[in-house]
mmCIF file of C-alpha atoms in Angstrom:
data_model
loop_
_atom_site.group_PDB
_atom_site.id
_atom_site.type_symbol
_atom_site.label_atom_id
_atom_site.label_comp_id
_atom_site.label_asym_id
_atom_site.label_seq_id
_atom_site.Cartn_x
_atom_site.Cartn_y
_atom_site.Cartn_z
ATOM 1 C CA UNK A 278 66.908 -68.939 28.262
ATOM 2 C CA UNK A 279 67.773 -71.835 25.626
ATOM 3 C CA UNK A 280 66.840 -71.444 21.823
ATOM 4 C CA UNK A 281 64.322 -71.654 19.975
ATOM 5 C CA UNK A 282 66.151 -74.141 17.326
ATOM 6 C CA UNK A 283 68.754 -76.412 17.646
ATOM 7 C CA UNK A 284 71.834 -77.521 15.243
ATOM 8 C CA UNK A 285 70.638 -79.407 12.323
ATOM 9 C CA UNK A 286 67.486 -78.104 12.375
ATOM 10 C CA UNK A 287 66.213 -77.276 8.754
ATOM 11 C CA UNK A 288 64.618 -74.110 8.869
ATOM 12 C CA UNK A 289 62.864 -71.116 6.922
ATOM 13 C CA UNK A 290 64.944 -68.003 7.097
ATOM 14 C CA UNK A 291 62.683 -65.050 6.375
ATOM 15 C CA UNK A 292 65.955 -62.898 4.834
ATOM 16 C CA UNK A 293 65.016 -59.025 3.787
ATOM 17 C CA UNK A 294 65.862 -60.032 0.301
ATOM 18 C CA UNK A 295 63.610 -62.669 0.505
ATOM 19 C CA UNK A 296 63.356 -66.065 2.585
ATOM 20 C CA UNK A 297 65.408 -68.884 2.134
ATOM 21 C CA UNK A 298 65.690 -72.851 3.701
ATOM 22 C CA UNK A 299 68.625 -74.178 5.392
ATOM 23 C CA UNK A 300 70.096 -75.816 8.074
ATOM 24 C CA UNK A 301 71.219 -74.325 11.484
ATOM 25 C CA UNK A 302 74.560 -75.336 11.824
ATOM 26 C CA UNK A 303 75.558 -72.831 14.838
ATOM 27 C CA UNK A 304 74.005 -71.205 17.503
ATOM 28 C CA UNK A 305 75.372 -68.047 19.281
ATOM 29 C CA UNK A 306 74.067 -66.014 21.970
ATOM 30 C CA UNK A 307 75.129 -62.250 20.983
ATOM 31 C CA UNK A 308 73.724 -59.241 22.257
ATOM 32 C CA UNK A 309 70.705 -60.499 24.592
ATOM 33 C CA UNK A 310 69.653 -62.778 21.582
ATOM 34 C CA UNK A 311 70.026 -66.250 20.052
ATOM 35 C CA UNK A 312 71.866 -65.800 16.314
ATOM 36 C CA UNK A 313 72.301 -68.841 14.691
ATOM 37 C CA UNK A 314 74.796 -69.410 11.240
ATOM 38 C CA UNK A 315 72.629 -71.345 8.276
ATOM 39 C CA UNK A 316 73.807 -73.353 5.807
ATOM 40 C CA UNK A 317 71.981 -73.135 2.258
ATOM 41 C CA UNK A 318 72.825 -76.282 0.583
ATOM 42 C CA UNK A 319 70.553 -75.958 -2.524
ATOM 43 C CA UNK A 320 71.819 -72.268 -3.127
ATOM 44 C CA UNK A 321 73.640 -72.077 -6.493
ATOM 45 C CA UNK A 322 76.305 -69.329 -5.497
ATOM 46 C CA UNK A 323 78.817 -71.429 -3.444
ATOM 47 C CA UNK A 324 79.827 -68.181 -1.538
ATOM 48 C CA UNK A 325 76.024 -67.676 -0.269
ATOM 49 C CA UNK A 326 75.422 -71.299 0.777
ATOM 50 C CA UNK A 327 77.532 -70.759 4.105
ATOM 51 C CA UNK A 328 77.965 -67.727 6.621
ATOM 52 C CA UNK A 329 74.675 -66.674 6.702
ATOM 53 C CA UNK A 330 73.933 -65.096 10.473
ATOM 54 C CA UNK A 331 70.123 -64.972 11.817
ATOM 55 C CA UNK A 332 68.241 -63.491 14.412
ATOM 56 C CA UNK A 333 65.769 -66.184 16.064
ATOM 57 C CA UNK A 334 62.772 -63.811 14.743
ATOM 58 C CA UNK A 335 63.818 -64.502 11.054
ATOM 59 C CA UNK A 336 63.302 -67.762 11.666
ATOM 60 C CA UNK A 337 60.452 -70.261 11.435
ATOM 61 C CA UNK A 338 60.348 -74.279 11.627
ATOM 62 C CA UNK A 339 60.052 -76.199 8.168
ATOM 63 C CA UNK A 340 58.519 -79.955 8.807
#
C-alpha cells in the first residue's frame, strides 16, 4: 500500500475545527494507516503553522 499524497504536496486538511491548506511535509505509516505532518505556512499563530498530524481521510488534493 503507498499513499495517497506525497511530500510537498499542497493539500486541504478537513480539521474538526475547521479545514485548513498546507503542505505535506512527512508521511508516516502508524497504526494500519498513512498520517502525514502539514505545514500551514499562511497560519498567523507560528506555533500552529507546524506539527499538525493527519489521517489520509482528512485530506483532499488542492490544484
Amino acid at each position: 500500500m503507498t499513499p495517497k499524497f506525497s511530500e510537498m504536496s499542497k493539500v486541504l486538511v478537513r480539521y474538526p475545527s475547521g479545514p485548513l491548506e498546507g503542505y505535506v511535509v512527512t508521511i508516516k505509516y502508524d497504526d494500519g494507516r498513512w498520517i502525514y505532518e502539514i505545514s500551514h505556512p499562511e497560519t498567523d499563530k507560528a506555533s500552529e503553522s507546524w506539527d499538525n498530524w493527519a489521517p489520509e481521510e482528512w485530506l483532499e488534493e488542492v490544484k
